[in-house]
mmCIF file of C-alpha atoms in Angstrom:
data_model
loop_
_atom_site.group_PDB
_atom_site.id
_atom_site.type_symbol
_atom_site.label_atom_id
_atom_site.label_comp_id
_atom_site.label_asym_id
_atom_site.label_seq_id
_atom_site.Cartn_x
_atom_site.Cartn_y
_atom_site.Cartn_z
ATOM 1 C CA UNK B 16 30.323 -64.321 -126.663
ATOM 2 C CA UNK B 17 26.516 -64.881 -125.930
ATOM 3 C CA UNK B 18 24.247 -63.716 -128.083
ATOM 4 C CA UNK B 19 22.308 -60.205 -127.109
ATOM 5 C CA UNK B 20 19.061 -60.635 -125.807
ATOM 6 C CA UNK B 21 16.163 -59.570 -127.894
ATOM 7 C CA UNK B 22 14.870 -55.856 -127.267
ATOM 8 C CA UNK B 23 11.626 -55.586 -125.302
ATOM 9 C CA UNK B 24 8.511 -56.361 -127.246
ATOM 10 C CA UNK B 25 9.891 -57.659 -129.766
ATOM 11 C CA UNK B 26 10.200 -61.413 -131.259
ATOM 12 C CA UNK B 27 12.633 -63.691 -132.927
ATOM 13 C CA UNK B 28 12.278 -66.109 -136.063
ATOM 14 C CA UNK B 29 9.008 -67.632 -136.926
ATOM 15 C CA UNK B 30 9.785 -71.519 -136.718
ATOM 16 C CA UNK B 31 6.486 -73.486 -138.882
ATOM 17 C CA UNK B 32 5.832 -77.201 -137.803
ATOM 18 C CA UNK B 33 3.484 -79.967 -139.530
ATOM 19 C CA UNK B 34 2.010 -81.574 -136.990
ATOM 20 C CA UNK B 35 -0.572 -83.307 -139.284
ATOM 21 C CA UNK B 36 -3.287 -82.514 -142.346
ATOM 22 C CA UNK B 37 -4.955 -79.267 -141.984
ATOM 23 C CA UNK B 38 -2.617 -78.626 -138.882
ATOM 24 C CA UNK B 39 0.404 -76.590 -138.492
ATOM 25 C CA UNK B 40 2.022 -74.628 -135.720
ATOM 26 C CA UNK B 41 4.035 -71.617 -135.626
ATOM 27 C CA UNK B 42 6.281 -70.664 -133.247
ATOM 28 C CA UNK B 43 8.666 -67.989 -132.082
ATOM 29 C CA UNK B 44 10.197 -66.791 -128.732
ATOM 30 C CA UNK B 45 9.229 -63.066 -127.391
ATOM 31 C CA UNK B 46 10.873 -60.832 -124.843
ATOM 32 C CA UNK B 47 7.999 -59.411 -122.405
ATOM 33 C CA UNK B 48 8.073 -56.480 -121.225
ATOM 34 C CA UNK B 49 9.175 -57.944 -117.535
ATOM 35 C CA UNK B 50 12.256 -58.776 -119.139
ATOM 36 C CA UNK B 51 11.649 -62.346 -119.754
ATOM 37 C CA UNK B 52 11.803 -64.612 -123.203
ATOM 38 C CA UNK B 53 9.183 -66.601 -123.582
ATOM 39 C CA UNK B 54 8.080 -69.250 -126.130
ATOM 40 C CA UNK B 55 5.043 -67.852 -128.239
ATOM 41 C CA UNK B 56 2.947 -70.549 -130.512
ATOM 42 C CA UNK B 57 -0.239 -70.489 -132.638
ATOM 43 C CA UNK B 58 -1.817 -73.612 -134.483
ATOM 44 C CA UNK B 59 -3.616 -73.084 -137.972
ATOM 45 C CA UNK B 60 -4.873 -75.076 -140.858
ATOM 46 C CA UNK B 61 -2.474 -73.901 -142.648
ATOM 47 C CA UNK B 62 1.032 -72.257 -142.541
ATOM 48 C CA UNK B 63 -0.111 -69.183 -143.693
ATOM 49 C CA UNK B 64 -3.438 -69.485 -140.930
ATOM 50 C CA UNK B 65 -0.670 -70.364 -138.424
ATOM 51 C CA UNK B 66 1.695 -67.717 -139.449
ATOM 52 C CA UNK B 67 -0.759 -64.978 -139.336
ATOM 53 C CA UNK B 68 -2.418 -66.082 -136.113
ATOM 54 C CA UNK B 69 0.941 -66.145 -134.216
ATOM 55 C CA UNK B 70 1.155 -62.689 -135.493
ATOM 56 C CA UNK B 71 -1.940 -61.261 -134.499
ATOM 57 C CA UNK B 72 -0.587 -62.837 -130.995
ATOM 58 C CA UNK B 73 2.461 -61.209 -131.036
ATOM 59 C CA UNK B 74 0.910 -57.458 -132.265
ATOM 60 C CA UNK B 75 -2.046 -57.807 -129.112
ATOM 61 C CA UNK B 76 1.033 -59.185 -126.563
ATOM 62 C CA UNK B 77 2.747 -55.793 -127.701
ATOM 63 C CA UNK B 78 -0.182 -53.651 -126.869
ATOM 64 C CA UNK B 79 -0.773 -55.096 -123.945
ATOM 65 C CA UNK B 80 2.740 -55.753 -122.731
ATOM 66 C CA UNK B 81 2.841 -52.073 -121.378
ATOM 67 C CA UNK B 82 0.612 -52.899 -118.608
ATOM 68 C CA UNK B 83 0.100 -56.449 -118.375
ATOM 69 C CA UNK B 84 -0.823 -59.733 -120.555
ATOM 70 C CA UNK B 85 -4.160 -60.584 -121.082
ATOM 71 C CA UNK B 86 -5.345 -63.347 -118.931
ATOM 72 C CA UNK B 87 -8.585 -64.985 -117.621
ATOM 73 C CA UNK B 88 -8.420 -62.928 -114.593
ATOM 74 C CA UNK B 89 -8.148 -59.623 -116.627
ATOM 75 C CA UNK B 90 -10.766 -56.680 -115.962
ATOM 76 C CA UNK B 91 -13.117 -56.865 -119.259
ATOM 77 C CA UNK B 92 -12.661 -53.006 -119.225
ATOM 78 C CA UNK B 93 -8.837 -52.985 -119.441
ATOM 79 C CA UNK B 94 -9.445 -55.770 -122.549
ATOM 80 C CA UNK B 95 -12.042 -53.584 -123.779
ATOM 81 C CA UNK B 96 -9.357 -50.228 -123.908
ATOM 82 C CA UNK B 97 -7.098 -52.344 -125.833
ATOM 83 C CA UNK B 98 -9.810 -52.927 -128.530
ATOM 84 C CA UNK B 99 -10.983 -49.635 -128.850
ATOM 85 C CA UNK B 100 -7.638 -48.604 -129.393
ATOM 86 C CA UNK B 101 -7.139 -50.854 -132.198
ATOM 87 C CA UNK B 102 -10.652 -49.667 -133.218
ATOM 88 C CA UNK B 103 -9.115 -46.227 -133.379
ATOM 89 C CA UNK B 104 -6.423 -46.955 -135.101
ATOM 90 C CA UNK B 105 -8.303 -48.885 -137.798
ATOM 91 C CA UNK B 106 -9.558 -48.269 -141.254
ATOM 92 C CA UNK B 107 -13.390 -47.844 -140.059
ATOM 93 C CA UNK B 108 -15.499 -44.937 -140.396
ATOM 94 C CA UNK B 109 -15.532 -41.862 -137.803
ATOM 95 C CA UNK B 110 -19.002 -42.227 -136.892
ATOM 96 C CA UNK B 111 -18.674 -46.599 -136.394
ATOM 97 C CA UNK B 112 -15.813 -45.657 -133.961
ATOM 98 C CA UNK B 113 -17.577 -43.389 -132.146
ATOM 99 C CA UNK B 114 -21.188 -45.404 -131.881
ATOM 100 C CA UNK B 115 -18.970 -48.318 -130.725
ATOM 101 C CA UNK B 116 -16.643 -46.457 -127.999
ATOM 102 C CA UNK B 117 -20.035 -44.606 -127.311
ATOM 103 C CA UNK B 118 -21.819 -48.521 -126.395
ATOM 104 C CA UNK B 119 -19.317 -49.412 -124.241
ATOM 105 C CA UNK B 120 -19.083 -46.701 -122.142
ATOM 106 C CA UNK B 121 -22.684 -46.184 -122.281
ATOM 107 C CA UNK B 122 -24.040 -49.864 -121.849
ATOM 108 C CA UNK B 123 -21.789 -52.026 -120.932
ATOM 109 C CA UNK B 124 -18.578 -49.953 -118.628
ATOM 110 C CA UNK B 125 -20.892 -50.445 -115.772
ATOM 111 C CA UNK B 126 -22.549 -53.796 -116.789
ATOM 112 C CA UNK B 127 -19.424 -56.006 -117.168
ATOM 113 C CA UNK B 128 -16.130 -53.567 -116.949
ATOM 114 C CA UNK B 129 -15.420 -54.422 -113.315
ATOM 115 C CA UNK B 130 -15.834 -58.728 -114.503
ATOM 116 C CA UNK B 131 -12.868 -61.095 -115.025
ATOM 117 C CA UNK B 132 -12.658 -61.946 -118.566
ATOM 118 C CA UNK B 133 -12.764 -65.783 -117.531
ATOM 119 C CA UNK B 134 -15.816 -64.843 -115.130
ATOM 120 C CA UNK B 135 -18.279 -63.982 -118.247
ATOM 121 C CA UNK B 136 -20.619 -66.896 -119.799
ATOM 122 C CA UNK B 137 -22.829 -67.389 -122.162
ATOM 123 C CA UNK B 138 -25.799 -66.748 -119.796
ATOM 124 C CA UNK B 139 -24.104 -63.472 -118.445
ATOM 125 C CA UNK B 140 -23.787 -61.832 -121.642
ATOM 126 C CA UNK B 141 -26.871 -63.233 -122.665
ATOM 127 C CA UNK B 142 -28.942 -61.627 -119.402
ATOM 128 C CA UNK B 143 -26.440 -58.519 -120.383
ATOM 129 C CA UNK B 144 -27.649 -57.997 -123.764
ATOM 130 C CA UNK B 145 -31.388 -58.300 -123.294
ATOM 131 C CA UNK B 146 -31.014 -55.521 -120.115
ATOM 132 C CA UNK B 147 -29.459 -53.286 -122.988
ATOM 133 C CA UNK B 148 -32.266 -54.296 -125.533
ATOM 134 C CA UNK B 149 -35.189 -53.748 -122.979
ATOM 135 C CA UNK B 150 -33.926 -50.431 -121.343
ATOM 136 C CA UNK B 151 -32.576 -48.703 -124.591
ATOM 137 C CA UNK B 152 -33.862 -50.665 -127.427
ATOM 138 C CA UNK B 153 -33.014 -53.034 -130.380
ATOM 139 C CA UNK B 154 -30.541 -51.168 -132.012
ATOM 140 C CA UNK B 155 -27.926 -50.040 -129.041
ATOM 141 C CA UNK B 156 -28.224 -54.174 -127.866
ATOM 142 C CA UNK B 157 -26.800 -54.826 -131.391
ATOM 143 C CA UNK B 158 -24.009 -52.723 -130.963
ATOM 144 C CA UNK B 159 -23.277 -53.937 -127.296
ATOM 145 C CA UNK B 160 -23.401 -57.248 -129.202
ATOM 146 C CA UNK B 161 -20.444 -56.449 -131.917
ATOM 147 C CA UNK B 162 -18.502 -54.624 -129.190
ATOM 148 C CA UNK B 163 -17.926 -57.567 -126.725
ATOM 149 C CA UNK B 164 -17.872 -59.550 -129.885
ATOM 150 C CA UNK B 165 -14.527 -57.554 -130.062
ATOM 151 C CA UNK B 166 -13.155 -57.331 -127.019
ATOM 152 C CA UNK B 167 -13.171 -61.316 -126.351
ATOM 153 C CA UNK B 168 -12.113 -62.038 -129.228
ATOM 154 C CA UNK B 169 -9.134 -60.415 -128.267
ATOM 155 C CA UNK B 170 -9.173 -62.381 -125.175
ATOM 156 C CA UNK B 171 -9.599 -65.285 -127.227
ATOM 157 C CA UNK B 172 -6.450 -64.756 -129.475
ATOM 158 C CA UNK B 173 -4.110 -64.291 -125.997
ATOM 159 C CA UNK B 174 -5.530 -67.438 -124.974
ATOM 160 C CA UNK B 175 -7.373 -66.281 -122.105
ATOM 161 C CA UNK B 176 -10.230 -67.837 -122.718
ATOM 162 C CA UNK B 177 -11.207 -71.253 -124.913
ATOM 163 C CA UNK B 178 -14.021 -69.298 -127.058
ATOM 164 C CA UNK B 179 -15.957 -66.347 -127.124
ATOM 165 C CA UNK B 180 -18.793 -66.516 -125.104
ATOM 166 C CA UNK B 181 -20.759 -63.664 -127.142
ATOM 167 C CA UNK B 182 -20.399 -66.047 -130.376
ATOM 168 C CA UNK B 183 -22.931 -68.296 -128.562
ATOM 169 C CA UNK B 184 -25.955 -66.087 -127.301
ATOM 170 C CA UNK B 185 -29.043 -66.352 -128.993
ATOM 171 C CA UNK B 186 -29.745 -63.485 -131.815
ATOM 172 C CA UNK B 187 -31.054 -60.151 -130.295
ATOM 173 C CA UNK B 188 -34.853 -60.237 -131.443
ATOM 174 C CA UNK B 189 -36.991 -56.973 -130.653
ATOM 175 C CA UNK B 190 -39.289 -58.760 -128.356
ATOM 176 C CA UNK B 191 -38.379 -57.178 -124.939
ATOM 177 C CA UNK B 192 -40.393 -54.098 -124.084
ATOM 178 C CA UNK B 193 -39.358 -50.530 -124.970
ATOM 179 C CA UNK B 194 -38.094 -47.927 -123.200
ATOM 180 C CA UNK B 195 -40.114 -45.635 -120.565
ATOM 181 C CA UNK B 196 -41.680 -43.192 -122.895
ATOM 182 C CA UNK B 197 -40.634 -44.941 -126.510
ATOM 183 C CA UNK B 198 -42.574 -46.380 -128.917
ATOM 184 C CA UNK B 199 -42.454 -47.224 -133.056
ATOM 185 C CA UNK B 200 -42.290 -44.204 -134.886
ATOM 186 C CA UNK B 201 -45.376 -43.780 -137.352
ATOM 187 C CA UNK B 202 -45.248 -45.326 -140.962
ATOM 188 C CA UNK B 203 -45.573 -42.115 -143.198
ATOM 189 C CA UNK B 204 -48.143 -42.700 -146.575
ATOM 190 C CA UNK B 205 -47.784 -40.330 -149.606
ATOM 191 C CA UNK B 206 -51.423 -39.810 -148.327
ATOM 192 C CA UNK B 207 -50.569 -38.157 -145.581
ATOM 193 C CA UNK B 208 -47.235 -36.346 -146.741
ATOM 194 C CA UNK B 209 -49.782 -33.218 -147.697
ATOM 195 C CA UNK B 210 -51.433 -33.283 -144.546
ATOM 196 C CA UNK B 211 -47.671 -32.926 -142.836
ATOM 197 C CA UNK B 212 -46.700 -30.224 -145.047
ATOM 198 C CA UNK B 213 -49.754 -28.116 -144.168
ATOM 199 C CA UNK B 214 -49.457 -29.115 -140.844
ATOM 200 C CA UNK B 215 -45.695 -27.864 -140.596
ATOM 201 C CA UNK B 216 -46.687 -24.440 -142.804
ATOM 202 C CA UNK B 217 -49.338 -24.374 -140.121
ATOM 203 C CA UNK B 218 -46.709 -23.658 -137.666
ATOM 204 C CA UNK B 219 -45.344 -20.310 -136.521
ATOM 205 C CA UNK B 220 -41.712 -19.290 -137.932
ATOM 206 C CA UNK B 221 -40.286 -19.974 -134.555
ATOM 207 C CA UNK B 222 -41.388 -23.828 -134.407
ATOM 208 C CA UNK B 223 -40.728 -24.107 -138.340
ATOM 209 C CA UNK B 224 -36.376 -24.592 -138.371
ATOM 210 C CA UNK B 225 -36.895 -24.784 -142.161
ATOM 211 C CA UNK B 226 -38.693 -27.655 -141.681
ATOM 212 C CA UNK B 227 -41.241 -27.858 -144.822
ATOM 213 C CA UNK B 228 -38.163 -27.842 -147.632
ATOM 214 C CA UNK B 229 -36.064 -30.297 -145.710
ATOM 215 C CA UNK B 230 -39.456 -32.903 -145.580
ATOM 216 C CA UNK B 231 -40.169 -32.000 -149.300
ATOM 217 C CA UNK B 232 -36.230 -33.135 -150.129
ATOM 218 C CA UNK B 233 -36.418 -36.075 -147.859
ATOM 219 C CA UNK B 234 -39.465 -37.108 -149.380
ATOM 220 C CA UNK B 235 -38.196 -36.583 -152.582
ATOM 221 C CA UNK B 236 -34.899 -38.342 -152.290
ATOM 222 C CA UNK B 237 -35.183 -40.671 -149.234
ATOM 223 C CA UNK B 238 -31.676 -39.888 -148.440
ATOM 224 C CA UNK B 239 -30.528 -40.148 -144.920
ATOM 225 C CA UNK B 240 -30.816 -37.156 -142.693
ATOM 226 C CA UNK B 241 -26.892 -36.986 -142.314
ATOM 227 C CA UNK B 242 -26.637 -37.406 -146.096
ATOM 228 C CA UNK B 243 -28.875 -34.377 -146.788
ATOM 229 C CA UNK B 244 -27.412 -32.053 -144.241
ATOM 230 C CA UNK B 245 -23.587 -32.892 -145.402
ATOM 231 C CA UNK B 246 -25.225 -31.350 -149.008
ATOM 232 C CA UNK B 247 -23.427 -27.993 -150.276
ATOM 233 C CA UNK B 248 -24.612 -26.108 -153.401
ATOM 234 C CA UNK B 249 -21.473 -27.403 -155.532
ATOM 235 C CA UNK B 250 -22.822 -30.472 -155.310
ATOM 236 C CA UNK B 251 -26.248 -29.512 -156.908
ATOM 237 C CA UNK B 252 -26.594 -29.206 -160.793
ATOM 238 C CA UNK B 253 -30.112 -26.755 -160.777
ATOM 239 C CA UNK B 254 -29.931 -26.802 -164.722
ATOM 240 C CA UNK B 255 -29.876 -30.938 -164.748
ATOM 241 C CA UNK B 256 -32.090 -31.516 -161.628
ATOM 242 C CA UNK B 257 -29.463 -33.816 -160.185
ATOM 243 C CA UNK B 258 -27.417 -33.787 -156.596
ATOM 244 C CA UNK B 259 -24.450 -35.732 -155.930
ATOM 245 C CA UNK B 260 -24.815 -37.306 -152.307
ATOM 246 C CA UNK B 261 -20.809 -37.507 -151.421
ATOM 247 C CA UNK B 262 -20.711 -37.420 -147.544
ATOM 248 C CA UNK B 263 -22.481 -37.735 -144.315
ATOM 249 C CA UNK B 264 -22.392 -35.038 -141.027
ATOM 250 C CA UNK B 265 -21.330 -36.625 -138.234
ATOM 251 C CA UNK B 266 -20.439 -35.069 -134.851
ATOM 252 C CA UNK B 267 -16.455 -35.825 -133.857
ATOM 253 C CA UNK B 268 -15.818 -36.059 -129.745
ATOM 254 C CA UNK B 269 -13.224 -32.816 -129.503
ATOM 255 C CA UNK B 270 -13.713 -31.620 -133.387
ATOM 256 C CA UNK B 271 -17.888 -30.956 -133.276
ATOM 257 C CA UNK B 272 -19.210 -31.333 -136.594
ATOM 258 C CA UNK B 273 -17.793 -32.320 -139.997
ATOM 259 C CA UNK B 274 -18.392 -33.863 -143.286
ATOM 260 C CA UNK B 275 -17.264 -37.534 -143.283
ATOM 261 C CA UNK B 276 -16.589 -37.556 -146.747
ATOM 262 C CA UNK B 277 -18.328 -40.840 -147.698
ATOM 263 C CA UNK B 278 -21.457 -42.402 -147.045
ATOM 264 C CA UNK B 279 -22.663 -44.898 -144.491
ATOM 265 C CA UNK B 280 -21.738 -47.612 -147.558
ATOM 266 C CA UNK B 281 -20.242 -47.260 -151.128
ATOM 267 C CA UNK B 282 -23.559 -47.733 -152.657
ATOM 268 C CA UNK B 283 -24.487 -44.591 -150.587
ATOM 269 C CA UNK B 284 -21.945 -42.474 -153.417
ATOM 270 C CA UNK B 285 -24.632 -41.447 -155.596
ATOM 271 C CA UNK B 286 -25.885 -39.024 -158.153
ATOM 272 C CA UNK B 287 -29.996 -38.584 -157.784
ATOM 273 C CA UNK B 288 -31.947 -37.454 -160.611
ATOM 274 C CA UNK B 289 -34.486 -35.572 -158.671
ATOM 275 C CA UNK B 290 -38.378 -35.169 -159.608
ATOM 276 C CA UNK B 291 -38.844 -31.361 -161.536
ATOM 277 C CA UNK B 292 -40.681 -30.135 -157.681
ATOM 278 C CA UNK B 293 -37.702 -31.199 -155.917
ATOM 279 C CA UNK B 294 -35.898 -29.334 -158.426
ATOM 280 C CA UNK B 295 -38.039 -25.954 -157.927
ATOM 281 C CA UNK B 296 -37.544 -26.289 -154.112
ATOM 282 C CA UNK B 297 -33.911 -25.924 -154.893
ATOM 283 C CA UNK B 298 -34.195 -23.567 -157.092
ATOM 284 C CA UNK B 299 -36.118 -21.257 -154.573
ATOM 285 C CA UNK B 300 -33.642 -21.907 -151.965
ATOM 286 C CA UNK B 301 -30.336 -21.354 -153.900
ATOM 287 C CA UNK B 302 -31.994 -17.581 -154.818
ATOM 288 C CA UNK B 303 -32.670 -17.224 -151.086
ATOM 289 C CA UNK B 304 -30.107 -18.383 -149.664
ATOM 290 C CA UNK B 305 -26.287 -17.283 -148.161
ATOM 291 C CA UNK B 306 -24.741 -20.357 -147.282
ATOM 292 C CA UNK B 307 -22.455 -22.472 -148.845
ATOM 293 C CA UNK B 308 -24.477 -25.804 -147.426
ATOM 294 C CA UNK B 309 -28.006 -26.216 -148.728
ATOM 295 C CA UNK B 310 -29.779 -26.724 -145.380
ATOM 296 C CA UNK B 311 -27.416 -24.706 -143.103
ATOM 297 C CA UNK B 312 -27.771 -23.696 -139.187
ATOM 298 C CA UNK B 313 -29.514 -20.938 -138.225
ATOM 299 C CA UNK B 314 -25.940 -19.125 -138.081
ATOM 300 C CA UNK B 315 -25.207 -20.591 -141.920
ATOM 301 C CA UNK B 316 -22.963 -23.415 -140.270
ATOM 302 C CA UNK B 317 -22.894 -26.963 -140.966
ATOM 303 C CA UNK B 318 -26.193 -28.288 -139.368
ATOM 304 C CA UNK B 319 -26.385 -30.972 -136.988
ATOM 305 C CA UNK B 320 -28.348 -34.099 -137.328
ATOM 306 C CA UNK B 321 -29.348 -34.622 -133.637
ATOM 307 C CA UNK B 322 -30.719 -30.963 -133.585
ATOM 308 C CA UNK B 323 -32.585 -31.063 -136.483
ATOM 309 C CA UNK B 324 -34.198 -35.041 -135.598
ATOM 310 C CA UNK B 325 -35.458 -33.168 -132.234
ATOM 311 C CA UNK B 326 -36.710 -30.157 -134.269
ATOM 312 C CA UNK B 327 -39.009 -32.406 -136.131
ATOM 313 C CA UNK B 328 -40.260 -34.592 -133.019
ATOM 314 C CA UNK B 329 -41.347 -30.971 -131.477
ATOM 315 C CA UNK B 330 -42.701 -29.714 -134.871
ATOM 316 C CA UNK B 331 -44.862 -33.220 -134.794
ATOM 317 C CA UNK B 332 -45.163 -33.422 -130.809
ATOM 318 C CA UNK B 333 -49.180 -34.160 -130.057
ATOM 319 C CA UNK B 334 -50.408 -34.402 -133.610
ATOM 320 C CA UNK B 335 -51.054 -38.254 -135.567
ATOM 321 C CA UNK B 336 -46.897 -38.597 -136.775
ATOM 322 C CA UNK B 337 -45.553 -37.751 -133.137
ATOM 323 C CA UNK B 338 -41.927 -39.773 -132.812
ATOM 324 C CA UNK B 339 -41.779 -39.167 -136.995
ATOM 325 C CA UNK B 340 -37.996 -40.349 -137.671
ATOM 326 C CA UNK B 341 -36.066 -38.392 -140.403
ATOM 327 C CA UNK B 342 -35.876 -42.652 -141.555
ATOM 328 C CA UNK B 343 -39.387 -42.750 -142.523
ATOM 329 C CA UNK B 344 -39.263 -40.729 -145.754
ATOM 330 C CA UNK B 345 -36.828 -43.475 -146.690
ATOM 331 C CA UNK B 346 -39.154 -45.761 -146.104
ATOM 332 C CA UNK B 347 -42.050 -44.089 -147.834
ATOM 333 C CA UNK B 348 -39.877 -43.406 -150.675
ATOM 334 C CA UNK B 349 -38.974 -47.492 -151.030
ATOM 335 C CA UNK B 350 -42.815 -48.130 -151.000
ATOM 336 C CA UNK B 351 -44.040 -45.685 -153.418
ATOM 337 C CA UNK B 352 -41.329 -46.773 -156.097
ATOM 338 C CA UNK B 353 -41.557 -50.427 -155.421
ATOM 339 C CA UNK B 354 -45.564 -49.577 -156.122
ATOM 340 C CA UNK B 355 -44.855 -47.644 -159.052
ATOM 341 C CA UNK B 356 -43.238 -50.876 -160.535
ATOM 342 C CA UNK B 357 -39.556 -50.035 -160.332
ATOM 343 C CA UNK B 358 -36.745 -52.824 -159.721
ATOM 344 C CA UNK B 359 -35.314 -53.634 -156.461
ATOM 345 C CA UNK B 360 -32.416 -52.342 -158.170
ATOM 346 C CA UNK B 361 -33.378 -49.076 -159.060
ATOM 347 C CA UNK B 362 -34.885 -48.430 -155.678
ATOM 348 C CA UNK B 363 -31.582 -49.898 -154.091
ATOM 349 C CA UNK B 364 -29.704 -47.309 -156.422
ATOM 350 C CA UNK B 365 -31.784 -44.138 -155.342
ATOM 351 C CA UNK B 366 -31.956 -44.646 -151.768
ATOM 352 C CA UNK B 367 -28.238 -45.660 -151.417
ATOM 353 C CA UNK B 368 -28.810 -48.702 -149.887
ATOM 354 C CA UNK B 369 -26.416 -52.087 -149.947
ATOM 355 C CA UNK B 370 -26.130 -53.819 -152.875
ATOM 356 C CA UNK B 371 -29.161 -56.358 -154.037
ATOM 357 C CA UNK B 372 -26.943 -58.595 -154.763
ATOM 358 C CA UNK B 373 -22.362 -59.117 -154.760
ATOM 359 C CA UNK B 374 -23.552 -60.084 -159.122
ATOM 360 C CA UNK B 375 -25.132 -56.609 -159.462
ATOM 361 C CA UNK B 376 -22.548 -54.904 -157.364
ATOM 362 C CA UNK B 377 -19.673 -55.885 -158.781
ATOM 363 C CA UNK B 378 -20.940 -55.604 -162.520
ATOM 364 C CA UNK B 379 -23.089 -52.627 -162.598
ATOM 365 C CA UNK B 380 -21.857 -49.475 -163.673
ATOM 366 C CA UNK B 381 -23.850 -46.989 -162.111
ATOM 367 C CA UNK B 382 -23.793 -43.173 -163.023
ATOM 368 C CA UNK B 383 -27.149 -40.890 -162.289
ATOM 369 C CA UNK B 384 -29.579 -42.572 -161.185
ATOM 370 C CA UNK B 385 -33.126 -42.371 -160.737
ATOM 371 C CA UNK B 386 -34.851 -40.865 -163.809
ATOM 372 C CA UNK B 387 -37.450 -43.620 -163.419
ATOM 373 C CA UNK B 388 -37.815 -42.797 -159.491
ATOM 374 C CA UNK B 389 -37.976 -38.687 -160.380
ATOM 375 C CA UNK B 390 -40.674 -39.085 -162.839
ATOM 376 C CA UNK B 391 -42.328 -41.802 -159.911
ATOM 377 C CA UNK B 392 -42.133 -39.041 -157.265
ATOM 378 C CA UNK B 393 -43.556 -36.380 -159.612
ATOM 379 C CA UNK B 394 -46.906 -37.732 -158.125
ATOM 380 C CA UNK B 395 -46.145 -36.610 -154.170
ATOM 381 C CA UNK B 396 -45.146 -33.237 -155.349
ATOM 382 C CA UNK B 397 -46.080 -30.482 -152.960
ATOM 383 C CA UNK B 398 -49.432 -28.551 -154.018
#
């Protein structure tokens, strides 16, 4: 009696090989979805390297068996919806999906979606990139970059192609010209942070959008502007002068806003020690206010980032900090505390940024932080 075929996408025994040091292969036999068994093999170091390579193999074949197998002749944008789906259905954050799915369609859909997959070199993705850096700036060529990082090194795995182009283009520098109409934002000094505040008191209640206590808090925690807006008052202890930063607002495609309920890294889960003004401004608000988040809409909703970044360009527009980035209070906070003679560590602590180093990551305990950078600030405090 012959033996049953195997169902459709699936495969059969994993056979491992020595072909010589440092080079196995394993192999197995897999029923396409056309109906057809067909030998399978992947060659590793190792026979674990091997193992897991073949079944990387096999899990992309099964994705793309539906439709068709990846080959050199495949559209980059059917390649590319296979990797975003696996994006999706990974471990990353919310808003990491969503600024990648958000590059592709944006940048590249139109630059290389319609391109074989064997068509694209080194000097095509190269030209590629630097249109995306010159036309929408540093930052959204970067992206572009990690996305078709992705997506052929998908190709790479089905064997379509014999590297990954993308792996060999020269780093991304910000050398090309900006954008019609952009330019650097302005470095804020603790200088001129009174000069902003009276310019932004200045301002009729209209043009204000609460505007004056969300600077002071920025300035006096140099947390990011989604970190500050994803703030609710159980997360604020008025009688210690601390808030735990716990989350980040980020807009969902289908869902609008929400609290992604952890930072941009793990050493963005912090507890701030805030300077005794930042404290009063908290105070004041808590008394005044009837929402459950700290700076809510103007309906009491959960605010949105975007909004409140253009709110500030307008409240600025024509005056010496036009283009002012919610990102330069972080900035100004990092300088004022690195000149008031506290440790790369400490300042890494307060701001929430990435660890100074894997020793100090991995060994540190680290509770509330910044009593050294609240006393520090005390000095910026609003008059």
């Amino acid at each position: 009696m012959p033996r049953p075929p195997l169902p459709l996408g699936t495969h059969g025994k994993i056979r491992v090989y020595k072909l010589g040091p440092r080079r196995v292969r394993a192999r197995t036999n897999y029923r396409d979805y056309d109906g057809v068994t067909r030998p399978v093999e992947r060659i590793g170091r190792s026979k674990a390297d091997a193992e897991n390579r073949l079944k990387e193999a096999l899990r992309d074949r099964t994705r793309a068996g539906s439709s068709e197998e990846i080959t050199s002749r495949s559209k980059v944008a059917a390649v590319a919806a296979l990797w975003l789906r696996d994006l999706q259905e990974s471990d990353k954050a919310l808003r990491t999906k969503e600024t990648y799915r958000q590059a592709w369609e944006r940048d590249l859909a139109s630059a290389v979606g319609n391109l074989q997959v064997g068509e694209v070199t080194v000097g095509i993705a190269d030209r590629v990139l630097r249109a995306i850096r010159d036309n929408t700036g540093l930052g959204s060529a970067k992206h572009a970059r990690v996305v078709l990082t992705g997506i052929f090194d998908l190709a790479l795995r089905h064997e379509a192609i014999k590297s990954n182009p993308i792996r060999n283009v020269p780093g991304l520098t910000a050398g090309g010209k900006k954008a019609p109409g952009q330019k650097a934002g302005p470095v804020l000094s603790a200088e001129e942070l009174p000069k902003l505040r009276e310019h932004l008191r200045s301002l009729p209640p209209e043009r204000q959008h609460d505007l004056v206590d969300l600077v002071d808090l920025l300035a006096a925690t140099g947390c990011r502007i989604g970190e500050l807006l994803a703030l609710d008052w159980s997360r604020v202890d008025l009688d210690a002068g601390t808030i735990r930063i716990e989350g980040t607002v980020i807009r969902v495609p289908g869902s609008g806003l929400i609290v992604q309920p952890h930072t941009k890294s793990t050493a963005g889960m912090r507890t701030l020690k805030l300077p005794a003004w930042a404290g009063e401004v908290l105070r004041h608000r808590a008394a005044a206010g009837t929402s459950s988040w700290v700076f809510p809409s103007t309906t009491g909703t959960l605010r949105d980032p975007d909004n409140t970044r253009k709110q500030l360009r307008m409240a600025v527009k024509g005056t010496p900090w036009e283009g002012l980035h919610p990102h330069a209070f972080r900035h100004l906070v990092a300088t004022h505390l690195d000149e008031a003679g506290l440790t790369a560590r400490q300042i890494a602590d307060y701001l929430g940024h990435a660890q100074v180093s894997m020793t100090q990551d991995v060994y540190m305990n680290r509770g509330v932080v910044g009593g050294a950078a609240a006393a520090a600030l005390d000095v910026i405090a609003p008059e």
